Tab-separated table of C-alpha atoms in Angstrom:
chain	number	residue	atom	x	y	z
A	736	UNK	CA	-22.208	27.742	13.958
A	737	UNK	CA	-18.943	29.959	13.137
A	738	UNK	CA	-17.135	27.388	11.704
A	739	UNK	CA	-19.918	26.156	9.175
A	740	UNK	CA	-19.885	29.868	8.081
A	741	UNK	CA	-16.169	29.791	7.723
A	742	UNK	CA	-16.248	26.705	6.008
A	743	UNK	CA	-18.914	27.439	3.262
A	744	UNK	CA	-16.859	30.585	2.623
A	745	UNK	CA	-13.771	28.287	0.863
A	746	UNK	CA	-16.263	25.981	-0.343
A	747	UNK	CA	-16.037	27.181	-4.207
A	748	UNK	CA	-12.308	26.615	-4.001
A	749	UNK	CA	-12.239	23.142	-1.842
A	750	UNK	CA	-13.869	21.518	-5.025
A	751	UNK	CA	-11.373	22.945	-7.389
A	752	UNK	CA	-9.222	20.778	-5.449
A	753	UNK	CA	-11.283	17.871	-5.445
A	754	UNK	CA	-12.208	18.146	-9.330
A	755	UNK	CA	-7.907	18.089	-9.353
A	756	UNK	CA	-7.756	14.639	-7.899
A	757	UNK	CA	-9.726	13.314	-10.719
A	758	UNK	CA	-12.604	11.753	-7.779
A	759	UNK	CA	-15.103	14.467	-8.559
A	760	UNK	CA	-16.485	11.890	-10.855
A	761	UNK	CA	-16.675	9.016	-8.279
A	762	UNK	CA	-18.420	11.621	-5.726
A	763	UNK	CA	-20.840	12.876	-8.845
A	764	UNK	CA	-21.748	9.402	-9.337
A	765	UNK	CA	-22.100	8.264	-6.036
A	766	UNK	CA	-25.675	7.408	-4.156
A	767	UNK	CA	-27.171	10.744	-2.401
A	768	UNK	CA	-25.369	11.829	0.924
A	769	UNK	CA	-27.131	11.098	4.552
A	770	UNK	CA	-25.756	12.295	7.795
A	771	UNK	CA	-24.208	8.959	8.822
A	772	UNK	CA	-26.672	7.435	11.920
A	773	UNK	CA	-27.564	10.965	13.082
A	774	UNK	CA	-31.261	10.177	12.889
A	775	UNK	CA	-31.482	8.624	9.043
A	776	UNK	CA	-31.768	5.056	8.470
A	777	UNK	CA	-30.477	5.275	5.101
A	778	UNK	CA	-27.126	3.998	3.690
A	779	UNK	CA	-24.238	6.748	3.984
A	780	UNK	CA	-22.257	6.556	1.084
A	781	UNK	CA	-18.109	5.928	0.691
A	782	UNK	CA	-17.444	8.790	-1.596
A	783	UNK	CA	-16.057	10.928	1.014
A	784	UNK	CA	-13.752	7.618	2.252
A	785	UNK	CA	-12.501	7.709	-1.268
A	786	UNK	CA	-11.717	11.622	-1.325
A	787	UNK	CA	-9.766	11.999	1.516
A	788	UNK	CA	-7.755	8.593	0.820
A	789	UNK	CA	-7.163	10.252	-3.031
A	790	UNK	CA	-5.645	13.442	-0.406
A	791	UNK	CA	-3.002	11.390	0.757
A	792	UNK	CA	-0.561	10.984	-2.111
A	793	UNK	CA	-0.502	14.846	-2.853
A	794	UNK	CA	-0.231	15.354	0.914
A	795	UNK	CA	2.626	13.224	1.819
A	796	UNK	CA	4.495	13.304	-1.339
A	797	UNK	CA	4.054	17.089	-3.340
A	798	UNK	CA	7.405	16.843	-4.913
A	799	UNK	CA	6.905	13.450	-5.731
A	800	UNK	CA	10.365	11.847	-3.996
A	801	UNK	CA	8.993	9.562	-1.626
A	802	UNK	CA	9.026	5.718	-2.226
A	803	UNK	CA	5.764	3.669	-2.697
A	804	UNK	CA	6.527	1.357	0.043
A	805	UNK	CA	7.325	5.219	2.406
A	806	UNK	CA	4.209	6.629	0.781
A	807	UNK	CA	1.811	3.427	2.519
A	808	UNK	CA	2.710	4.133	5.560
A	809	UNK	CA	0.504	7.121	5.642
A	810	UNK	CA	-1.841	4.937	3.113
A	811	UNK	CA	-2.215	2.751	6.180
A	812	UNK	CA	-2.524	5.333	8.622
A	813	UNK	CA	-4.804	7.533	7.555
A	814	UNK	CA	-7.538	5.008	6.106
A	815	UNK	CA	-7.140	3.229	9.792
A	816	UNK	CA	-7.835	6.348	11.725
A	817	UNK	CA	-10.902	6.746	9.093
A	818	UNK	CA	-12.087	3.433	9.891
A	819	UNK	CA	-12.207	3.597	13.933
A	820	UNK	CA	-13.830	7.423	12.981
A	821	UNK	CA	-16.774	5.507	10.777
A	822	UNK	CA	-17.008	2.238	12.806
A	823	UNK	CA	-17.468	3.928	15.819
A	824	UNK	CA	-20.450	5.516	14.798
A	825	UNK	CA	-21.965	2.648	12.017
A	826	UNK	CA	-20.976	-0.432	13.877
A	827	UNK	CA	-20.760	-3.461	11.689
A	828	UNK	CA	-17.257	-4.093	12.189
A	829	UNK	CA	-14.465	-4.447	14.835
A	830	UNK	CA	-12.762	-1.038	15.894
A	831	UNK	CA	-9.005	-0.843	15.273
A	832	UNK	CA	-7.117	-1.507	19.107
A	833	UNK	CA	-10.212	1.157	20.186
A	834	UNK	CA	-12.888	0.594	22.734
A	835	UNK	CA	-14.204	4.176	22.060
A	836	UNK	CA	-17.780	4.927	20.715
A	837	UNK	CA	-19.987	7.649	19.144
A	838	UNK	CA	-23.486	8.353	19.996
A	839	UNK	CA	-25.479	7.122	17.217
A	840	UNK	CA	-26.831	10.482	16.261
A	841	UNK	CA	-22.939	11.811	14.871
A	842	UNK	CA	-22.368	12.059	11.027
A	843	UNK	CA	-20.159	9.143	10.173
A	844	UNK	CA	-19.241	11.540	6.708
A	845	UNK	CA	-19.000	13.783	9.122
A	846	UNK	CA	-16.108	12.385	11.069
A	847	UNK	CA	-14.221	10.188	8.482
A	848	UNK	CA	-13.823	13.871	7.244
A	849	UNK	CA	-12.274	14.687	10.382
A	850	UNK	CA	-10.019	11.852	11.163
A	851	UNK	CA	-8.529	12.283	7.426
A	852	UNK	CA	-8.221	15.995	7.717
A	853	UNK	CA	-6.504	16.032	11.378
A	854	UNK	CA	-4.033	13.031	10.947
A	855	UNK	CA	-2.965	14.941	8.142
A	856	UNK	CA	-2.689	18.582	8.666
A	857	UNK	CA	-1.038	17.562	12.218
A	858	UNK	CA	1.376	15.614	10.311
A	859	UNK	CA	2.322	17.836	7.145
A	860	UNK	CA	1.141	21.392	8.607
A	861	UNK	CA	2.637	22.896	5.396
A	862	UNK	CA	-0.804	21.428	3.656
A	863	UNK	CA	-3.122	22.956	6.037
A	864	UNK	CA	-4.549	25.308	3.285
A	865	UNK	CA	-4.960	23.252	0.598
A	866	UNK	CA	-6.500	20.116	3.782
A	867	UNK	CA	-8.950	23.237	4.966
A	868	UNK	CA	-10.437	23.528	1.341
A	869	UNK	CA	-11.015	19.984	0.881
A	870	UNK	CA	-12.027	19.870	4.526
A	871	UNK	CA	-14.920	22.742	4.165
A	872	UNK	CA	-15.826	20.816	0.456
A	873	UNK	CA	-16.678	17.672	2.635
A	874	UNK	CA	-18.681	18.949	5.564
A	875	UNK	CA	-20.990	21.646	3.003
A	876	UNK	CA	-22.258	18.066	2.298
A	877	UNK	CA	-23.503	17.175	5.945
A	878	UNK	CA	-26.155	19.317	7.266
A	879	UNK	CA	-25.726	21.732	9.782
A	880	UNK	CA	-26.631	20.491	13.522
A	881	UNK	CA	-25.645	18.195	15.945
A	882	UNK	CA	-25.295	15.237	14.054
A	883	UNK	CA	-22.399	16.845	12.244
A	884	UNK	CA	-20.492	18.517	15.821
A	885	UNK	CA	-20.617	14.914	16.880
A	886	UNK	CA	-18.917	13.303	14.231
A	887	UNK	CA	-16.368	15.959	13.749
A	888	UNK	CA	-15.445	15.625	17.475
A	889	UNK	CA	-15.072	11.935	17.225
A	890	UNK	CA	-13.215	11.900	14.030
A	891	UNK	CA	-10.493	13.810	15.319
A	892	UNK	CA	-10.408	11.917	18.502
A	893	UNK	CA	-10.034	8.607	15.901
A	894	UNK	CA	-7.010	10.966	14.708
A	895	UNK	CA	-5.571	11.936	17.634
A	896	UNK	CA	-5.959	8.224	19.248
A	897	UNK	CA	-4.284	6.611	16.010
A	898	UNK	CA	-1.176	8.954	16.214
A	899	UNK	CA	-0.971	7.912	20.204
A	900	UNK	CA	-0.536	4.169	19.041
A	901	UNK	CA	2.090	4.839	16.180
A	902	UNK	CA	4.320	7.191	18.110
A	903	UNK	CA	7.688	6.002	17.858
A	904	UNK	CA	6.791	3.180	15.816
A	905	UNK	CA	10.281	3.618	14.128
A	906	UNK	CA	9.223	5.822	11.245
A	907	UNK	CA	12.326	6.980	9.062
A	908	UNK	CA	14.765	5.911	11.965
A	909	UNK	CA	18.137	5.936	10.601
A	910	UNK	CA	19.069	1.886	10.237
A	911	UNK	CA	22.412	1.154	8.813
A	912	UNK	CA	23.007	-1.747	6.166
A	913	UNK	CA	26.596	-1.163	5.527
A	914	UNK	CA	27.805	-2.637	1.694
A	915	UNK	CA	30.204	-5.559	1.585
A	916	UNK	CA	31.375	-6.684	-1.226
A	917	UNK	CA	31.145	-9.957	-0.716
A	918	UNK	CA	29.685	-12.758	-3.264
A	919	UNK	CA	25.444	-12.776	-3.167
A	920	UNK	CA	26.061	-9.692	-0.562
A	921	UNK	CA	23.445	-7.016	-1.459
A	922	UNK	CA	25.905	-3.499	-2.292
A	923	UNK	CA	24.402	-0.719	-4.368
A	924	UNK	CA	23.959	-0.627	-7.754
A	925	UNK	CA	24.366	1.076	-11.041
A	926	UNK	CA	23.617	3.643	-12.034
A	927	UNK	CA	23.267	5.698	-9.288
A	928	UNK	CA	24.928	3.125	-6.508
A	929	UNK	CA	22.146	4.646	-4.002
A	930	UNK	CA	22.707	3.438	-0.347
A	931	UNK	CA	19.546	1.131	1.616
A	932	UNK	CA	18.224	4.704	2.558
A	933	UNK	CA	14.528	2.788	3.253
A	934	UNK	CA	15.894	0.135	5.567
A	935	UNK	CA	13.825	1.787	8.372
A	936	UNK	CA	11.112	0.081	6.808
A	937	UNK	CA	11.974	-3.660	8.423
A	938	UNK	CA	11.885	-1.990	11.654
A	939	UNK	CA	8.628	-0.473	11.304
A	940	UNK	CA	6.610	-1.505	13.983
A	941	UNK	CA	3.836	-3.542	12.171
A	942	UNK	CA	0.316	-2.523	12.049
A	943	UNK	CA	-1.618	-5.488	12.764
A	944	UNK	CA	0.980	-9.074	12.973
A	945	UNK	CA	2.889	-9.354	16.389
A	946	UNK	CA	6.623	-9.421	14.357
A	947	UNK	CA	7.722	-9.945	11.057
A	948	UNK	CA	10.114	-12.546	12.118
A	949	UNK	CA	7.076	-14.568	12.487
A	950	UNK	CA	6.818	-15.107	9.130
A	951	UNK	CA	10.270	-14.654	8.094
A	952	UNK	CA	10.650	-17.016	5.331
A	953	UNK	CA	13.498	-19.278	4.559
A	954	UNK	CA	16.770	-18.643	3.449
A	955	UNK	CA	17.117	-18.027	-0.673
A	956	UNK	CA	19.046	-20.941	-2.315
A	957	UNK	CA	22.552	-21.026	-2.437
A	958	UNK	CA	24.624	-19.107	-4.998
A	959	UNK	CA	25.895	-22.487	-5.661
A	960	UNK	CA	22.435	-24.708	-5.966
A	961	UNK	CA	20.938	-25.515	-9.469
A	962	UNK	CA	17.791	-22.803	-8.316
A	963	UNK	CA	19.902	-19.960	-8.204
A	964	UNK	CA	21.523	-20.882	-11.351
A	965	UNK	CA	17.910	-21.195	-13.372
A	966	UNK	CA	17.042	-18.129	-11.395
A	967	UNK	CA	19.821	-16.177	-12.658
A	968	UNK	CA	19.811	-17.181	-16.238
A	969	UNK	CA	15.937	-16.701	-16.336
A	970	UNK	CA	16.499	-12.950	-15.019
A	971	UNK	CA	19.254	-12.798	-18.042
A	972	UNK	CA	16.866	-13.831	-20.642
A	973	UNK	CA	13.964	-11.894	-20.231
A	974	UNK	CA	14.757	-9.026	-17.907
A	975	UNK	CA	18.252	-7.533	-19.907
A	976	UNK	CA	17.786	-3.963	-21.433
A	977	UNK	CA	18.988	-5.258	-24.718
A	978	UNK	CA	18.383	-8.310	-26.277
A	979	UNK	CA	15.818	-9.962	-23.955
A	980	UNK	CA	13.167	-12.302	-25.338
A	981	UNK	CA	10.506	-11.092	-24.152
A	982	UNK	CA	7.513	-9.962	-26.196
A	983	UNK	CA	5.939	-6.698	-26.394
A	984	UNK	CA	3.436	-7.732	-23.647
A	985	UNK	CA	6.057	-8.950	-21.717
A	986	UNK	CA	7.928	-5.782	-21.815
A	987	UNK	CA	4.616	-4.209	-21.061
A	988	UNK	CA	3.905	-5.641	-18.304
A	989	UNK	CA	7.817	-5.256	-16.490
A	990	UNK	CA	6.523	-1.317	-17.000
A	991	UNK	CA	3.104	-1.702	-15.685
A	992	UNK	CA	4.103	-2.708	-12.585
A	993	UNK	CA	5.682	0.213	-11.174
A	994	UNK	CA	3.566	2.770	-9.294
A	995	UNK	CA	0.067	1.718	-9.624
A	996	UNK	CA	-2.863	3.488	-8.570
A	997	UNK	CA	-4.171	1.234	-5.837
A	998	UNK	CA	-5.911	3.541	-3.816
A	999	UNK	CA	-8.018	4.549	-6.560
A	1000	UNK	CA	-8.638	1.473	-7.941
A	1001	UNK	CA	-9.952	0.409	-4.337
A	1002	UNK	CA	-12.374	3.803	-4.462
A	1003	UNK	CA	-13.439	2.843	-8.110
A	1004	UNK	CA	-13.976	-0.824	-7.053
A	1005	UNK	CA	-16.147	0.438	-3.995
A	1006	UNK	CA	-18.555	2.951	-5.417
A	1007	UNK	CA	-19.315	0.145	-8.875
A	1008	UNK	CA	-20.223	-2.288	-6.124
A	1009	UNK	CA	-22.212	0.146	-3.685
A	1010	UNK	CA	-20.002	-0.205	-0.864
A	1011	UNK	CA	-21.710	2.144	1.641
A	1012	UNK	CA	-19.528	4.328	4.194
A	1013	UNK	CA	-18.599	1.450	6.508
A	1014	UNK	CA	-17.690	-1.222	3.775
A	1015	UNK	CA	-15.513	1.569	1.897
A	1016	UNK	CA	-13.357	2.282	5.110
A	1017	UNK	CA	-12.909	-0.931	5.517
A	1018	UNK	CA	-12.105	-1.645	2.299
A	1019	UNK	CA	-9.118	0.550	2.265
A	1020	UNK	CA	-8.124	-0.327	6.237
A	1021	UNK	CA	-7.502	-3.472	5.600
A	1022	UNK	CA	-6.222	-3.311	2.536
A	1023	UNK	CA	-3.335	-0.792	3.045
A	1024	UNK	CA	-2.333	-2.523	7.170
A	1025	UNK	CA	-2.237	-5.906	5.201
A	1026	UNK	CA	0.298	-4.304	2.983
A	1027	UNK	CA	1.911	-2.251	5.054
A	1028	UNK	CA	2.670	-5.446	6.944
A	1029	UNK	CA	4.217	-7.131	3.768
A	1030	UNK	CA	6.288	-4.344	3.142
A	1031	UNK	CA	7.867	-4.365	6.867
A	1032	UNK	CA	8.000	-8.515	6.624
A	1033	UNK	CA	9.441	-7.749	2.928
A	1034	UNK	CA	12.397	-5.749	4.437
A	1035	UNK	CA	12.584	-7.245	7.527
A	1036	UNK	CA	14.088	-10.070	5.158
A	1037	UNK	CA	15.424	-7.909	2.674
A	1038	UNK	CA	17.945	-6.729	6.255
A	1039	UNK	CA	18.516	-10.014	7.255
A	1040	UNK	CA	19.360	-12.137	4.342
A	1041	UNK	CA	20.739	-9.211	2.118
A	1042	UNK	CA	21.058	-10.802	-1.417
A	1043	UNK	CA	22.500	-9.029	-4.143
A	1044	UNK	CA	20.533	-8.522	-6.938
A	1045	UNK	CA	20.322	-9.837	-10.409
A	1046	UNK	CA	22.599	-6.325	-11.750
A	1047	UNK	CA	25.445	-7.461	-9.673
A	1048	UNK	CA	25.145	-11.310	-9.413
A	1049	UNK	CA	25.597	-11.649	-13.084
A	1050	UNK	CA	28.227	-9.084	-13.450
A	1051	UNK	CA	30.224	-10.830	-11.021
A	1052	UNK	CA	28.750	-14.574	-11.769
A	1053	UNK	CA	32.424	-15.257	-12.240
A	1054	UNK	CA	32.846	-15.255	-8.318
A	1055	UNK	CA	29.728	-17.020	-6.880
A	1056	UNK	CA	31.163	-20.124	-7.297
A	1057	UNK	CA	28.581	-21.769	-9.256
A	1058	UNK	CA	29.790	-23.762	-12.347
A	1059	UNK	CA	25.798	-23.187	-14.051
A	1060	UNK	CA	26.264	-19.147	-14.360
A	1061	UNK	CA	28.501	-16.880	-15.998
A	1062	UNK	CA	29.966	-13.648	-15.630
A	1063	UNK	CA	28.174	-10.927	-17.736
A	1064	UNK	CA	29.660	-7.786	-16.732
A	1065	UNK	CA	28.324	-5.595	-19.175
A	1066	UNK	CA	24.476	-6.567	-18.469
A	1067	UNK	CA	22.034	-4.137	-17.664
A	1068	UNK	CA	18.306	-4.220	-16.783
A	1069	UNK	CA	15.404	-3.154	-18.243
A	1070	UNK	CA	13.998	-0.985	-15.292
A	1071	UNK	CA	16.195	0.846	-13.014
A	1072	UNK	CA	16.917	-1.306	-9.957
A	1073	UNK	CA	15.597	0.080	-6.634
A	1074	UNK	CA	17.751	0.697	-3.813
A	1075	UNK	CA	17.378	-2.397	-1.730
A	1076	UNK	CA	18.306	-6.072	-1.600
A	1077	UNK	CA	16.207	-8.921	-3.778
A	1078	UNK	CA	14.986	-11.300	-1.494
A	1079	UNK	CA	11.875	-10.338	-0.665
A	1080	UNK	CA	10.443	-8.413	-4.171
A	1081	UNK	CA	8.299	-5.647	-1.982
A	1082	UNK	CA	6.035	-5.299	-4.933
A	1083	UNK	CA	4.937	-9.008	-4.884
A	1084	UNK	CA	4.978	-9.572	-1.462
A	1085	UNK	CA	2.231	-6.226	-1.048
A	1086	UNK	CA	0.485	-7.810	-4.247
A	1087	UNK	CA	-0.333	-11.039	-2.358
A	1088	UNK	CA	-0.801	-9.170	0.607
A	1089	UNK	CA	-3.424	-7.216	-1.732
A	1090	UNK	CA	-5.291	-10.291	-3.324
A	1091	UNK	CA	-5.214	-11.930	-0.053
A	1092	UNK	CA	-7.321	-9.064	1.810
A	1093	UNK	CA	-9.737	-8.698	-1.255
A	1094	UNK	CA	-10.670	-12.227	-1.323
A	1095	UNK	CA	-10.846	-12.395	2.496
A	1096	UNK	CA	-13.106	-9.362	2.338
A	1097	UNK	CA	-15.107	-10.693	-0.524
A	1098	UNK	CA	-15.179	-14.080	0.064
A	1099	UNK	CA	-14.496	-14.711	-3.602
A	1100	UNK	CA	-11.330	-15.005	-5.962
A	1101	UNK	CA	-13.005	-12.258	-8.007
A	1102	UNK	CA	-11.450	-8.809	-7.182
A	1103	UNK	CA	-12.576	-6.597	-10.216
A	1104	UNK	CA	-10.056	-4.127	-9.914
A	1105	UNK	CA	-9.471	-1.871	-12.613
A	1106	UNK	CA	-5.517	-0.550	-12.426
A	1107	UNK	CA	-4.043	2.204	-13.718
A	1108	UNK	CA	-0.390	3.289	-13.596
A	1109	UNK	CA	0.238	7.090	-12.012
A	1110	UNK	CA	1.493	9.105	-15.134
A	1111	UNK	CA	0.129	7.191	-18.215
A	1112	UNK	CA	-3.047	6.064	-16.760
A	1113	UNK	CA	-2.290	2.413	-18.795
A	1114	UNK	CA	-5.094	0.690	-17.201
A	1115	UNK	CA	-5.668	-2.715	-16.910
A	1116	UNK	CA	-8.465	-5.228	-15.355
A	1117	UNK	CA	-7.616	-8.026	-12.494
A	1118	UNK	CA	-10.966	-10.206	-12.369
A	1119	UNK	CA	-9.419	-12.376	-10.384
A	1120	UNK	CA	-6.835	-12.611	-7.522
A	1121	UNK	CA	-4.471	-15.248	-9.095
A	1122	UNK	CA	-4.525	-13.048	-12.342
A	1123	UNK	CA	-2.728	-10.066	-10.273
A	1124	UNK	CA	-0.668	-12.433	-8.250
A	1125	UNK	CA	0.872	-13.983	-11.621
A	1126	UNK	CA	1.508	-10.539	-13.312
A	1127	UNK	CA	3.109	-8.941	-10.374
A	1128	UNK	CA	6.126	-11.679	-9.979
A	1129	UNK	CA	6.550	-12.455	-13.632
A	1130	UNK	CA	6.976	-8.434	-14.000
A	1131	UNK	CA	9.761	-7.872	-11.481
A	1132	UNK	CA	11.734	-10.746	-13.609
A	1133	UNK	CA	11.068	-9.193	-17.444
A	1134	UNK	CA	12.069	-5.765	-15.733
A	1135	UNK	CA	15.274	-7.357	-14.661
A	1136	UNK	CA	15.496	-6.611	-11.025
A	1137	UNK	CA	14.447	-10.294	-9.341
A	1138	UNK	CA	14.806	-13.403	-9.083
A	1139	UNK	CA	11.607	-15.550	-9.116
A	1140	UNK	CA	12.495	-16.668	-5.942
A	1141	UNK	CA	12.264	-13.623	-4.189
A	1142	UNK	CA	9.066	-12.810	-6.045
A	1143	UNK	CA	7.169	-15.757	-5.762
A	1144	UNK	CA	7.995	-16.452	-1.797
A	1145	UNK	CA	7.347	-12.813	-1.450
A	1146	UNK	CA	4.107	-13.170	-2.830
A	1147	UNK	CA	3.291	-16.521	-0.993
A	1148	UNK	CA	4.408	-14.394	2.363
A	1149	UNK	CA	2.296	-11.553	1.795
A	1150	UNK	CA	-0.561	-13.594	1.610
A	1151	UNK	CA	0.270	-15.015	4.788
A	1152	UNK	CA	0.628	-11.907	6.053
A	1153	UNK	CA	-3.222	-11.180	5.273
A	1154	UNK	CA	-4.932	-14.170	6.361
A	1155	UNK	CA	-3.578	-14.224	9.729
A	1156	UNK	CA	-4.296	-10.601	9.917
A	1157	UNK	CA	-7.778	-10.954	8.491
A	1158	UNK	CA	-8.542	-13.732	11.222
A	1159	UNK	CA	-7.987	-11.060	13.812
A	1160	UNK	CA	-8.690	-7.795	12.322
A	1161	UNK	CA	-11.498	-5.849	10.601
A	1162	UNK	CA	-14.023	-8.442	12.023
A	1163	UNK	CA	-18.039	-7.950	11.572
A	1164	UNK	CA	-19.499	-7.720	14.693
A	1165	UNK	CA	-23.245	-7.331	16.121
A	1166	UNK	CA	-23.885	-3.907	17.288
């Protein structure tokens, strides 16, 4: 067993790593470790789900430049190759577009190790040191033997298969939104007048729905209807950077809403409720293709309608025609607006996208995630699905950089999104 001996020999410094990611905790606290089937009967446990999906951030984004919506993309990749890796092995639920199976004997902590560590160290080879330590840290936790050689095998088969499905699926291709400067035309904006660098994103090829045009929603009102004009002047209100009325909560929650911790609050909600290894993978499958999906529907629309956002339509109110608005040139927003068009708000078409999976997976409107936001660790608690769903549209308006169109249809179409993809995906089955 060479590579056990190599393994155990990086062992002290693969949970330095893991005690970095702030999961030691979760894994501490989690029910005792079994070799997946390999000859126990006994529940496996998530924990090492949970570990390899906290990897992925630090993996994909060390220097901390890539977009949310560009970081789950690997989100979604990585916890799918997981999933085939543990399904394959624990049965229970519907592989992902794979007929392939383990023998029953393989360690199904054994090869959701594996999947993780070989999707990602063949994708970023620059972290193969730092993936080796965390990869020797998971299997000193599965015992020595067969069991262990069979789900290693298989888990980087589930890597190597999922990478054969999502070759040139589009990822970073250069698509070109060129800016006109035409009224309710999306063109960059201040301050840093960034070009649609993420457009690639709404010609992702999508994870789990056939097209996004499929549920393409409807065109956004006209600049010149009564809707756009209460949109407008509701964005002026409560989303300016001076002189808004919103309330310290209010202002709060515009803040909270930028990069939450979703992956960990999926771990955290998995090892309170027991989820064993299956139900964890699952968990975050499902969870990051359903958004994934969103995002791609989100800027498949955000390329084809290309609305300007709130920044620019009230600085230039004076030329959309529309005798309800005004012309504020000197308005600025609260947050910094992202480099994309309004209609659809990514964040709230994920966040239904989110609430719709849970509650699918569930089969309650009680999520019980705890949420914390990546730097300040402001944490809040979402009991329930329509709780999240109201936060995450009114907070793109307070922080000035929606409409409530765009937010509320975006959150209506990401939970479209999920259903239909929950009707065909991630299935229980009889094994």
């Amino acid at each position: 067993m060479r590579r056990r001996r190599a393994g155990r020999s990086v062992t002290r410094a693969a949970a330095g790593v893991a005690a970095a990611t702030g999961l030691a905790a979760l894994v501490a606290a989690a029910p005792p470790v079994h070799a997946g089937r390999g000859g126990s009967s006994a529940p496996v446990s998530g924990a090492v789900v949970t570990e390899w999906m906290g990897a992925v951030t630090g993996t994909v984004d060390e220097e901390g430049g890539v977009t949310t919506p560009e970081e789950l993309v690997w989100h979604a990749l990585v916890s799918t190759a997981v999933y085939n890796a543990v399904v394959g092995i624990e049965g229970r639920y519907e592989p992902y577009r794979w007929g392939a199976r383990a023998p029953r004997t393989a360690s199904s902590e054994a090869a959701a190790a594996a999947a993780a560590h070989r999707l990602l160290r063949l994708s970023f080879p620059a972290a193969a040191p730092r993936l080796r330590a965390r990869y020797a840290a998971s299997l000193a936790r599965v015992p020595d033997g067969r069991a262990e050689d069979e789900g290693v095998a298989f888990g980087e088969r589930a890597a190597d298969h999922l990478l054969a499905l999502r070759a040139g699926d589009g990822r970073g291709t250069r698509v070109p939104f060129p800016a006109r400067p035409a009224p309710g035309v999306w063109r960059p904006t201040p301050p840093d007048h960034q070009a649609f660098t993420t457009a690639w994103l709404g010609r992702l090829r999508p994870m789990l729905i056939d097209s996004p045009h499929h549920f393409r929603p409807p065109a956004p009102p006209p600049l010149t209807s009564v809707r756009y004009a209460r949109d407008l002047a509701e964005v002026r209100a409560f989303g300016a950077k001076e002189g808004s009325v919103r309330t310290p909560w209010q202002t709060e929650t515009a803040r909270y809403f930028t990069n939450l911790e979703i992956q960990k609050a999926l771990g955290d909600h998995a090892a309170r409720h027991r989820f064993d290894i299956a139900d964890t993978a699952r968990l975050y499958a499902a969870a990051n293709t359903a958004q994934l999906d969103a995002v791609i529907t989100a800027w498949d629309a955000k390329l084809h309608y290309g609305t300007w956002r709130p920044v620019t339509a009230l600085r230039e109110a004076d030329r959309d025609g529309n005798p309800g608005t005004r012309a504020d040139p000197d308005w600025e927003p609260l947050l910094s607006t992202p480099a994309h068009p309004d209609y659809l708000s990514g964040h709230a078409t994920s966040g239904g996208a989110l609430t719709r999976t849970l509650t699918g997976l569930f089969g309650t409107s009680r999520i019980d995630l705890f949420l914390s936001v990546k730097g300040t660790g402001a944490t809040r608690h979402y009991r329930h699905a329509h709780e999240y769903n109201r936060d995450v549209v009114n907070a793109r308006v307070w922080g000035g950089i929606h409409t409530r169109t765009a937010d509320t249809v975006g959150n209506a179409t990401g939970q479209r999104v999920a259903a239909w993809a929950l009707e065909r995906y991630f299935r229980p089955v009889d094994r």
